[in-house]
Coordinates of C-alpha atoms and ligand atoms in Angstrom, one line a residue:
M811 CA 0.2 16.0 3.6
Q812 CA 1.3 15.0 0.1
Q813 CA 4.7 16.6 0.0
F814 CA 6.4 14.0 -2.2
T815 CA 6.4 14.3 -5.9
T816 CA 7.3 11.1 -7.8
P817 CA 9.9 11.7 -10.5
Q818 CA 9.1 11.2 -14.1
V819 CA 10.2 8.0 -15.9
S820 CA 10.9 7.6 -19.6
L821 CA 12.1 5.0 -22.0
A822 CA 15.1 5.5 -24.3
S823 CA 17.7 3.5 -26.2
A824 CA 20.6 5.3 -24.4
P825 CA 21.2 7.3 -21.2
A826 CA 20.2 10.9 -21.8
K827 CA 22.8 13.7 -21.8
G828 CA 23.6 14.9 -18.4
T829 CA 22.9 11.6 -16.7
D830 CA 24.5 11.6 -13.3
V831 CA 24.2 7.9 -12.5
V832 CA 24.0 4.9 -14.8
V833 CA 22.8 1.8 -13.2
L834 CA 24.0 -1.6 -14.5
G835 CA 23.2 -5.0 -13.3
L836 CA 25.7 -7.5 -11.8
A837 CA 24.7 -11.1 -12.1
D838 CA 26.1 -14.1 -10.3
S839 CA 27.4 -16.5 -12.9
G840 CA 29.8 -18.7 -11.0
E841 CA 33.3 -17.5 -10.4
T842 CA 33.3 -14.1 -11.9
P843 CA 30.2 -11.9 -12.0
T844 CA 28.8 -10.8 -15.3
L845 CA 27.5 -7.4 -16.3
V846 CA 23.8 -7.1 -17.2
G847 CA 22.9 -4.3 -19.5
G848 CA 25.1 -1.4 -20.6
A849 CA 26.9 -3.1 -23.4
D850 CA 27.8 0.2 -25.1
L851 CA 28.8 1.8 -21.9
A852 CA 31.0 -1.1 -20.9
R853 CA 32.9 -0.7 -24.2
T854 CA 33.6 3.0 -23.7
M855 CA 34.6 2.4 -20.2
T856 CA 37.0 -0.4 -21.1
K857 CA 38.9 2.1 -23.2
K858 CA 39.2 4.6 -20.4
I859 CA 39.5 2.6 -17.2
A860 CA 39.4 -1.0 -16.2
S861 CA 36.3 -3.1 -17.3
P862 CA 33.4 -2.8 -14.9
V863 CA 33.6 -6.5 -14.2
E864 CA 37.2 -6.2 -13.3
L865 CA 36.5 -3.3 -11.0
A866 CA 33.5 -5.1 -9.5
T867 CA 35.7 -8.1 -8.7
Q868 CA 38.4 -5.9 -7.2
L869 CA 35.7 -4.1 -5.1
E870 CA 34.2 -7.5 -4.2
A871 CA 30.8 -6.1 -5.4
S872 CA 27.9 -8.3 -4.3
T873 CA 25.6 -9.9 -6.8
K874 CA 22.9 -10.3 -4.2
V875 CA 19.6 -8.8 -5.5
G876 CA 19.6 -5.1 -4.6
A877 CA 23.2 -4.9 -3.3
T878 CA 24.8 -1.7 -4.7
T879 CA 28.4 -0.8 -5.5
M880 CA 29.4 2.6 -6.8
L881 CA 32.2 2.7 -9.3
P882 CA 34.6 5.6 -9.8
S883 CA 33.1 8.5 -11.7
L884 CA 33.7 8.5 -15.5
D885 CA 33.5 11.9 -17.2
G886 CA 31.1 13.0 -14.4
T887 CA 28.8 10.1 -14.9
R888 CA 28.9 7.5 -12.1
V889 CA 28.3 3.9 -12.7
L890 CA 26.3 2.1 -10.0
L891 CA 26.3 -1.7 -10.1
V892 CA 23.3 -3.4 -8.6
G893 CA 23.1 -7.1 -7.9
V894 CA 20.5 -9.1 -9.8
G895 CA 21.3 -12.5 -8.4
A896 CA 21.6 -15.7 -10.5
G897 CA 19.5 -17.0 -13.3
A898 CA 17.0 -15.3 -15.6
L899 CA 15.7 -11.9 -14.6
T900 CA 12.2 -11.9 -13.1
P901 CA 10.0 -8.8 -12.8
E902 CA 10.4 -8.8 -9.0
T903 CA 14.2 -9.1 -9.2
V904 CA 14.2 -6.2 -11.6
R905 CA 11.8 -4.2 -9.4
K906 CA 13.9 -4.8 -6.3
A907 CA 17.2 -4.0 -8.1
A908 CA 15.9 -0.8 -9.7
G909 CA 14.4 0.2 -6.4
A910 CA 17.6 -0.3 -4.4
A911 CA 19.7 1.4 -7.0
V912 CA 17.5 4.5 -7.0
R913 CA 17.6 4.6 -3.2
T914 CA 21.4 4.6 -3.4
A915 CA 21.3 7.3 -6.1
R916 CA 19.1 9.4 -3.9
S917 CA 21.8 9.8 -1.4
L918 CA 23.9 11.6 -4.0
G919 CA 21.2 14.0 -4.7
K920 CA 21.3 16.0 -1.4
K921 CA 22.9 19.1 -3.1
S922 CA 21.4 18.9 -6.6
A923 CA 18.9 16.4 -8.0
V924 CA 20.3 13.5 -9.9
K925 CA 19.3 12.1 -13.2
V926 CA 19.4 8.3 -13.2
A927 CA 19.5 5.9 -16.1
I928 CA 18.8 2.2 -15.5
D929 CA 20.1 -0.3 -17.9
L930 CA 19.4 -3.8 -16.8
G931 CA 19.2 -5.1 -20.3
C932 CA 15.4 -5.3 -20.1
N933 CA 13.7 -5.5 -23.4
D934 CA 10.6 -7.5 -22.6
P935 CA 7.8 -5.0 -21.8
E936 CA 7.0 -6.7 -18.5
L937 CA 10.6 -6.3 -17.4
V938 CA 10.6 -2.7 -18.6
R939 CA 7.5 -2.1 -16.6
A940 CA 9.1 -3.7 -13.5
A941 CA 12.3 -1.5 -13.9
A942 CA 10.2 1.7 -14.2
E943 CA 7.9 0.7 -11.3
G944 CA 10.9 -0.4 -9.0
A945 CA 12.8 2.8 -9.8
L946 CA 9.9 5.1 -8.9
L947 CA 9.0 3.2 -5.8
G948 CA 12.6 3.3 -4.8
S949 CA 12.7 7.1 -5.2
Y950 CA 10.3 7.5 -2.3
E951 CA 11.4 8.6 1.1
Y952 CA 9.3 10.4 3.7
G953 CA 10.6 13.9 4.1
K954 CA 10.9 16.0 7.2
V955 CA 8.0 18.3 8.2
T956 CA 9.8 21.6 7.8
A957 CA 9.4 25.1 6.6
Q958 CA 12.4 24.7 4.3
A959 CA 11.5 24.2 0.7
A960 CA 12.1 20.5 -0.1
T961 CA 13.8 19.5 -3.3
Q962 CA 13.4 15.9 -4.6
P963 CA 16.8 14.2 -4.9
I964 CA 15.9 12.3 -8.1
A965 CA 15.4 14.6 -11.1
G966 CA 14.2 11.9 -13.4
V967 CA 14.7 8.3 -14.4
T968 CA 15.4 6.8 -17.8
I969 CA 14.9 3.1 -18.5
V970 CA 17.5 2.2 -21.1
S971 CA 16.1 -0.5 -23.4
T972 CA 16.1 -1.5 -27.1
A973 CA 12.4 -2.0 -26.7
S974 CA 10.5 0.8 -28.3
S975 CA 7.3 -0.9 -29.1
K976 CA 3.9 0.6 -28.2
E977 CA 3.6 -2.0 -25.6
A978 CA 6.9 -1.1 -23.9
K979 CA 5.9 2.6 -23.9
A980 CA 2.5 1.8 -22.4
A981 CA 4.2 -0.3 -19.7
V982 CA 6.3 2.7 -18.7
A983 CA 3.3 5.1 -18.6
D984 CA 1.3 2.5 -16.6
A985 CA 4.2 2.1 -14.1
Q986 CA 4.3 5.9 -13.7
V987 CA 0.6 5.9 -12.6
V988 CA 0.9 2.8 -10.4
A989 CA 4.1 4.1 -8.6
E990 CA 2.6 7.6 -8.1
C991 CA -0.4 6.1 -6.4
V992 CA 1.6 3.8 -4.2
N993 CA 3.6 6.8 -3.2
V994 CA 0.4 8.7 -2.4
C995 CA -0.6 5.9 -0.1
R996 CA 2.8 6.0 1.6
E997 CA 2.6 9.8 2.1
W998 CA -0.8 9.4 3.8
V999 CA 0.4 6.6 6.0
N1000 CA 3.5 8.5 7.1
A1001 CA 1.7 11.8 7.8
P1002 CA 1.6 12.2 11.6
A1003 CA -1.8 12.1 13.3
N1004 CA -1.8 15.8 14.3
I1005 CA -1.6 16.6 10.6
L1006 CA -3.7 13.8 9.2
Y1007 CA -6.9 13.3 11.1
P1008 CA -10.3 12.3 9.8
E1009 CA -11.3 15.7 8.5
S1010 CA -8.0 16.5 6.9
F1011 CA -7.6 12.9 5.5
A1012 CA -11.1 13.2 3.9
D1013 CA -10.2 16.6 2.5
S1014 CA -7.0 15.3 1.0
A1015 CA -8.8 12.2 -0.4
A1016 CA -11.4 14.5 -2.0
A1017 CA -8.8 16.9 -3.5
L1018 CA -6.9 14.0 -5.2
A1019 CA -10.1 12.5 -6.6
K1020 CA -11.0 15.9 -8.2
Q1021 CA -8.1 15.3 -10.7
T1022 CA -9.6 12.0 -11.8
K1023 CA -12.9 10.5 -12.9
V1024 CA -13.7 9.5 -9.4
S1025 CA -16.7 11.1 -7.7
V1026 CA -16.6 11.6 -3.9
T1027 CA -19.0 11.9 -1.1
V1028 CA -17.9 12.6 2.4
L1029 CA -20.2 11.9 5.4
D1030 CA -19.4 14.0 8.4
D1031 CA -20.2 13.1 12.0
K1032 CA -23.7 14.5 11.9
E1033 CA -24.6 12.6 8.8
L1034 CA -23.0 9.4 10.1
Q1035 CA -25.0 9.7 13.3
A1036 CA -28.3 10.4 11.4
Q1037 CA -27.7 7.4 9.1
G1038 CA -26.9 5.0 11.9
Y1039 CA -23.2 4.4 11.5
G1040 CA -22.9 3.3 15.2
G1041 CA -19.5 1.6 14.8
I1042 CA -17.7 4.6 13.3
M1043 CA -19.4 7.0 15.6
S1044 CA -18.6 5.0 18.8
V1045 CA -15.0 4.5 17.9
G1046 CA -14.6 8.2 17.1
K1047 CA -16.5 9.4 20.1
G1048 CA -13.6 9.9 22.5
S1049 CA -11.8 12.3 20.1
E1050 CA -12.1 16.0 19.4
R1051 CA -11.4 15.1 15.8
K1052 CA -14.7 13.9 14.5
P1053 CA -15.1 10.8 12.2
R1054 CA -15.7 10.8 8.5
L1055 CA -16.7 8.2 5.9
V1056 CA -15.3 8.9 2.4
R1057 CA -17.0 7.1 -0.5
Y1058 CA -15.2 7.1 -3.9
S1059 CA -17.2 6.0 -6.9
Y1060 CA -15.6 5.2 -10.3
A1061 CA -18.1 4.0 -12.8
P1062 CA -16.6 4.0 -16.3
R1063 CA -18.9 3.3 -19.3
G1064 CA -18.9 -0.3 -20.4
A1065 CA -17.8 -1.7 -17.1
K1066 CA -19.5 -5.1 -16.2
A1067 CA -18.1 -6.1 -12.8
H1068 CA -18.4 -4.1 -9.6
L1069 CA -15.5 -4.2 -7.1
V1070 CA -16.2 -2.7 -3.7
L1071 CA -13.3 -1.8 -1.4
V1072 CA -13.4 -1.0 2.3
G1073 CA -10.4 0.4 4.3
K1074 CA -9.7 0.9 8.0
G1075 CA -8.8 4.6 8.5
I1076 CA -8.0 4.9 12.2
T1077 CA -5.8 8.0 12.0
F1078 CA -4.4 7.2 15.4
D1079 CA -5.0 4.2 17.6
T1080 CA -4.3 4.8 21.3
G1081 CA -6.3 1.7 22.2
G1082 CA -9.0 4.0 23.6
L1083 CA -9.9 3.2 27.2
N1084 CA -8.0 -0.1 26.8
L1085 CA -5.0 2.1 26.4
K1086 CA -2.0 0.7 24.5
S1087 CA 1.5 0.6 26.0
A1088 CA 4.0 3.4 25.0
D1089 CA 5.8 1.1 22.6
G1090 CA 2.7 -0.4 21.1
M1091 CA 1.2 3.1 20.5
Y1092 CA 4.2 4.8 18.9
T1093 CA 3.6 3.5 15.3
M1094 CA -0.2 3.8 15.4
K1095 CA -0.3 6.7 13.0
C1096 CA -0.2 3.9 10.5
D1097 CA -3.6 2.5 11.5
M1098 CA -5.2 4.2 8.6
A1099 CA -3.1 2.3 6.1
G1100 CA -6.1 0.2 4.9
A1101 CA -8.0 3.3 4.0
A1102 CA -5.0 4.9 2.3
T1103 CA -4.5 1.6 0.3
V1104 CA -8.0 1.4 -1.0
L1105 CA -8.2 5.1 -1.8
A1106 CA -4.8 5.1 -3.6
A1107 CA -5.7 2.0 -5.6
T1108 CA -9.0 3.5 -6.7
L1109 CA -7.2 6.6 -7.9
A1110 CA -4.8 4.4 -9.9
I1111 CA -7.6 2.3 -11.4
A1112 CA -9.4 5.5 -12.5
R1113 CA -6.3 7.1 -13.9
L1114 CA -5.5 3.9 -15.8
G1115 CA -9.0 4.0 -17.2
L1116 CA -9.7 0.4 -16.3
K1117 CA -13.1 -0.9 -17.3
V1118 CA -14.4 -2.0 -14.0
K1119 CA -16.8 -0.2 -11.6
V1120 CA -15.2 0.5 -8.2
T1121 CA -16.9 1.8 -5.1
T1122 CA -14.6 2.5 -2.1
Y1123 CA -15.2 3.3 1.5
A1124 CA -12.6 4.7 3.8
C1125 CA -13.7 4.7 7.5
M1126 CA -12.0 7.5 9.3
A1127 CA -11.9 7.9 13.0
E1128 CA -9.4 8.6 15.8
N1129 CA -9.4 6.1 18.7
M1130 CA -8.9 8.2 21.9
P1131 CA -9.6 7.7 25.6
S1132 CA -11.6 10.5 27.2
G1133 CA -14.6 11.3 29.4
I1134 CA -17.0 10.5 26.5
A1135 CA -15.1 7.6 24.9
F1136 CA -16.9 4.4 24.2
R1137 CA -16.4 1.8 27.0
P1138 CA -15.7 -1.9 27.1
S1139 CA -19.2 -3.5 27.6
D1140 CA -21.0 -0.8 25.7
V1141 CA -23.6 -2.1 23.2
L1142 CA -23.4 -0.4 19.8
T1143 CA -26.0 -0.5 17.1
M1144 CA -24.2 -0.8 13.8
Y1145 CA -25.2 0.4 10.3
G1146 CA -28.0 -2.0 9.2
G1147 CA -29.2 -2.7 12.8
K1148 CA -27.0 -5.5 14.2
T1149 CA -25.9 -4.9 17.8
V1150 CA -22.4 -5.4 19.1
E1151 CA -21.0 -5.6 22.6
N1152 CA -17.7 -3.8 22.7
A1153 CA -15.3 -6.4 24.3
N1154 CA -12.2 -4.1 24.1
S1155 CA -11.8 -0.6 22.9
D1156 CA -8.5 -1.5 21.2
A1157 CA -10.4 -3.8 18.9
E1158 CA -11.8 -0.7 17.2
G1159 CA -10.9 -1.4 13.6
R1160 CA -13.5 -4.2 13.1
L1161 CA -16.2 -1.8 14.4
V1162 CA -15.6 0.9 11.8
M1163 CA -15.1 -1.7 9.1
A1164 CA -18.4 -3.5 10.0
D1165 CA -20.4 -0.3 9.3
A1166 CA -18.9 0.1 5.9
L1167 CA -19.2 -3.6 5.0
A1168 CA -22.9 -3.5 6.0
R1169 CA -23.3 -0.4 3.8
A1170 CA -21.5 -2.1 0.9
N1171 CA -24.2 -4.7 0.7
E1172 CA -26.5 -2.1 -0.8
D1173 CA -24.1 -1.5 -3.7
D1174 CA -24.7 -4.9 -5.3
P1175 CA -21.0 -5.8 -5.4
D1176 CA -19.5 -8.7 -7.4
L1177 CA -16.6 -8.8 -5.0
V1178 CA -15.9 -7.0 -1.7
V1179 CA -12.3 -6.6 -0.5
D1180 CA -11.5 -5.0 2.8
V1181 CA -8.0 -3.9 3.8
A1182 CA -7.1 -3.2 7.4
T1183 CA -4.2 -3.0 9.9
L1184 CA -6.5 -5.1 12.0
T1185 CA -4.7 -7.4 14.4
G1186 CA -1.4 -7.8 16.3
A1187 CA -2.1 -11.5 16.0
C1188 CA -1.6 -11.3 12.3
V1189 CA 1.8 -9.7 12.8
V1190 CA 2.8 -12.5 15.2
A1191 CA 1.6 -15.1 12.7
L1192 CA 3.1 -13.8 9.5
G1193 CA 5.7 -11.1 10.3
E1194 CA 6.3 -8.0 8.2
W1195 CA 6.5 -9.3 4.7
Y1196 CA 3.3 -11.3 4.4
A1197 CA -0.1 -10.0 5.0
G1198 CA -3.0 -12.2 6.0
L1199 CA -5.7 -13.0 3.5
M1200 CA -9.0 -14.5 4.6
A1201 CA -12.0 -15.0 2.4
S1202 CA -15.6 -16.2 2.1
D1203 CA -14.5 -19.2 -0.1
H1204 CA -11.5 -20.7 -1.7
A1205 CA -12.2 -19.4 -5.2
T1206 CA -12.3 -15.8 -4.0
A1207 CA -9.1 -16.3 -2.0
D1208 CA -7.4 -17.7 -5.1
H1209 CA -8.7 -14.9 -7.2
V1210 CA -7.0 -12.3 -4.8
L1211 CA -3.9 -14.5 -4.4
D1212 CA -3.4 -14.5 -8.2
A1213 CA -3.4 -10.7 -8.2
A1214 CA -1.0 -10.6 -5.3
E1215 CA 1.3 -13.0 -7.0
S1216 CA 1.4 -11.0 -10.2
S1217 CA 2.3 -8.0 -8.2
A1218 CA 4.9 -9.9 -6.1
E1219 CA 3.2 -8.6 -2.9
G1220 CA 3.2 -11.2 -0.1
F1221 CA -0.2 -12.4 1.0
W1222 CA -0.9 -15.7 2.8
H1223 CA -4.2 -17.5 3.0
L1224 CA -5.5 -18.0 6.5
P1225 CA -8.6 -19.9 7.4
I1226 CA -11.8 -18.8 9.1
P1227 CA -12.8 -21.9 11.1
E1228 CA -16.6 -22.3 11.5
E1229 CA -16.2 -23.1 15.2
I1230 CA -14.5 -19.8 15.9
A1231 CA -17.8 -17.8 15.7
E1232 CA -18.7 -19.4 19.1
S1233 CA -16.4 -17.0 20.9
L1234 CA -18.2 -14.0 19.3
K1235 CA -21.4 -14.8 21.2
S1236 CA -22.6 -12.1 23.6
D1237 CA -25.1 -12.3 26.4
V1238 CA -26.2 -8.7 25.8
A1239 CA -26.0 -8.2 22.0
D1240 CA -26.2 -10.0 18.7
L1241 CA -22.4 -10.2 18.7
K1242 CA -19.3 -9.5 20.8
S1243 CA -16.4 -7.7 19.1
S1244 CA -13.8 -10.2 20.2
G1245 CA -13.3 -13.2 22.4
S1246 CA -10.5 -15.7 22.8
R1247 CA -6.9 -14.4 22.1
M1248 CA -6.2 -17.6 20.2
G1249 CA -6.2 -17.1 16.4
G1250 CA -6.9 -13.4 16.8
A1251 CA -6.6 -12.6 13.1
L1252 CA -9.1 -15.3 12.2
L1253 CA -11.5 -14.2 14.9
A1254 CA -11.4 -10.6 13.6
A1255 CA -12.1 -11.9 10.1
A1256 CA -15.0 -14.0 11.4
F1257 CA -16.5 -10.9 13.0
L1258 CA -16.2 -8.9 9.8
H1259 CA -17.8 -11.7 7.8
E1260 CA -20.9 -11.4 9.9
F1261 CA -21.6 -8.0 8.2
V1262 CA -21.2 -9.2 4.6
D1263 CA -24.2 -10.7 2.8
D1264 CA -24.1 -14.5 2.7
D1265 CA -23.8 -14.9 -1.1
T1266 CA -21.3 -12.1 -1.7
P1267 CA -17.7 -13.1 -2.5
W1268 CA -15.5 -11.3 0.1
A1269 CA -11.8 -11.1 0.9
H1270 CA -10.2 -9.5 4.0
L1271 CA -6.6 -8.4 3.9
D1272 CA -5.0 -7.9 7.3
I1273 CA -2.0 -5.7 6.6
A1274 CA -1.0 -5.0 10.2
G1275 CA 2.5 -6.4 9.7
T1276 CA 3.2 -5.1 6.2
A1277 CA 1.8 -1.6 6.1
F1278 CA 4.6 0.1 8.0
N1279 CA 8.3 -0.8 7.8
T1280 CA 10.1 -0.2 11.1
G1281 CA 13.1 -2.3 10.2
K1282 CA 15.3 -1.4 7.2
P1283 CA 14.6 -0.1 3.7
S1284 CA 15.0 -2.9 1.3
G1285 CA 14.6 -3.2 -2.5
H1286 CA 11.7 -0.9 -3.5
T1287 CA 10.4 -0.8 0.1
P1288 CA 11.2 2.3 2.1
L1289 CA 11.0 2.8 5.9
G1290 CA 7.6 3.7 7.2
G1291 CA 4.5 3.4 5.0
T1292 CA 5.1 0.8 2.4
G1293 CA 1.9 0.9 0.2
H1294 CA 1.7 -2.9 0.5
G1295 CA -1.5 -4.0 -1.2
V1296 CA -2.1 -1.1 -3.6
R1297 CA -0.6 -3.0 -6.5
T1298 CA -2.5 -6.1 -5.7
L1299 CA -5.8 -4.2 -5.7
I1300 CA -4.9 -2.6 -9.1
A1301 CA -4.0 -6.0 -10.5
L1302 CA -7.3 -7.4 -9.2
A1303 CA -9.2 -4.7 -10.9
R1304 CA -7.3 -5.3 -14.2
G1305 CA -8.5 -8.9 -14.1
M1306 CA -12.1 -7.9 -13.6
Q1307 CA -12.3 -5.7 -16.6
A1308 CA -15.1 -6.0 -19.2
Ligands
BES1423 N1 -4.4 -1.3 15.2 C1 -4.3 -2.5 16.0 C2 -3.6 -3.7 15.3 C3 -2.1 -3.5 14.9 C4 -1.1 -4.0 15.7 C5 -1.8 -2.8 13.8 C6 0.2 -3.8 15.4 C7 -0.5 -2.7 13.4 C8 0.5 -3.2 14.2 C9 -5.7 -3.0 16.4 O1 -6.6 -2.0 16.5 C10 -5.6 -3.7 17.7 O2 -5.1 -3.1 18.6 N2 -6.0 -4.9 17.8 C11 -6.0 -5.7 19.0 C12 -7.3 -6.5 19.1 C13 -7.5 -7.2 20.4 C14 -7.8 -6.1 21.5 C15 -8.7 -8.1 20.3 C16 -4.8 -6.6 19.0 O3 -4.4 -7.1 17.9 O4 -4.2 -6.7 20.0
ZN1424 ZN1 -6.7 -1.0 18.3
ZN1425 ZN1 -6.3 -0.3 15.3

């Protein structure tokens, strides 16, 4: 289920020999656009053909961030202009432009893989990192499931820069790891549910961890049953594919803080006995994106050797209707002993998450962050580019928002009103899994919070809207699995280092 290989990125002062596509920036600077990067190249070109700016003007090339215009080939090397907008370059402008450029270059690589050089005049290490990250994120596309051997359209990427400092080289190496792990997350999310199901997902997660300093334990259905994971077991009961709980542990020497991550891994959400509509169900292979996000982020954190302890839970189950499926009104006993009345079998995510959150209390965390494609309500509230962020307190919310901002991933702080807990009251159990439809994202968060120890800083990321792009590819964001949240979690871990 990991078919995609992220190309290799390197740093150089000029495009390598045999480069197929050179990417230059086109900035909005009033009447005529200006070229960003590629000073040398522009000079050689001017001698042979018209200046790139002249050509760009004739072709009405757009300077909109990420808009691409291919210029006529020059000695076999094509020049691709990519818009970088107006004003000073920011990391996100560069990331988007590089991503969009590589996506365009991909389409040239159908017959033989293309070598891309990106020259956006980035010399600051942070911009170099952004260019490398954007390019490798943009190289991703979910391939067909086919017996034919797949070749990756991008052979390699060079970031052209005068920066050659240790810092710039480290930034490129860092970007390679981050982008590879985001792409791993995307591959998991895109894998169809007949290929990726709890057992195969857990196997894949364990196999990838073997290449790192992450140790893994996988609880199968018998162990989950024996240890009292009533949420995960109940949700998975209707499926032939039995549930799994994957636990990653990364404990580097010298780490002080302990970050615990929890992810929703519903490999397919039919809604269970509260069956979804055909349209609502079609994209539900993405309902394990939270688990994919926390696992991929943990792999990145370990590969980067960050000095922070990370324990990660991925709650894997398939939500199916059947003769033995859990029913609305069933009372479940969750890990740790709390009982829950199942209000609606389509509100399954919070049940699997509650088990792992309760288990996480035993790990003595400094911060718990859970990630889940939890509610349609969050998609209605925030759309597809901002995920919801709810937290135990403002300081924790700000802590996570800072990490999100540094990664330029959209997260928006939503409240958990005290009064909302009222609608989680049950006549037959300690709690009911849902209640009023109003503020559904907040209610789901209030439910999860019931399973986290009172004094533990906790944040909940509802990525239902952002995890899976059904619209158009844009910038460094492909169709399908986006990996939204992976980079935020990595940034969060960076900030918690000893
Ligand atoms: N997996 C869905 C949420 C979802 C919706 C994710 C759209 C991605 C895109 C979740 O399990 C669900 O169905 N939630 C219900 C909860 C309700 C029954 C209380 C919802 O949001 O409608
Ligand atoms: Zn559901
Ligand atoms: Zn779901």
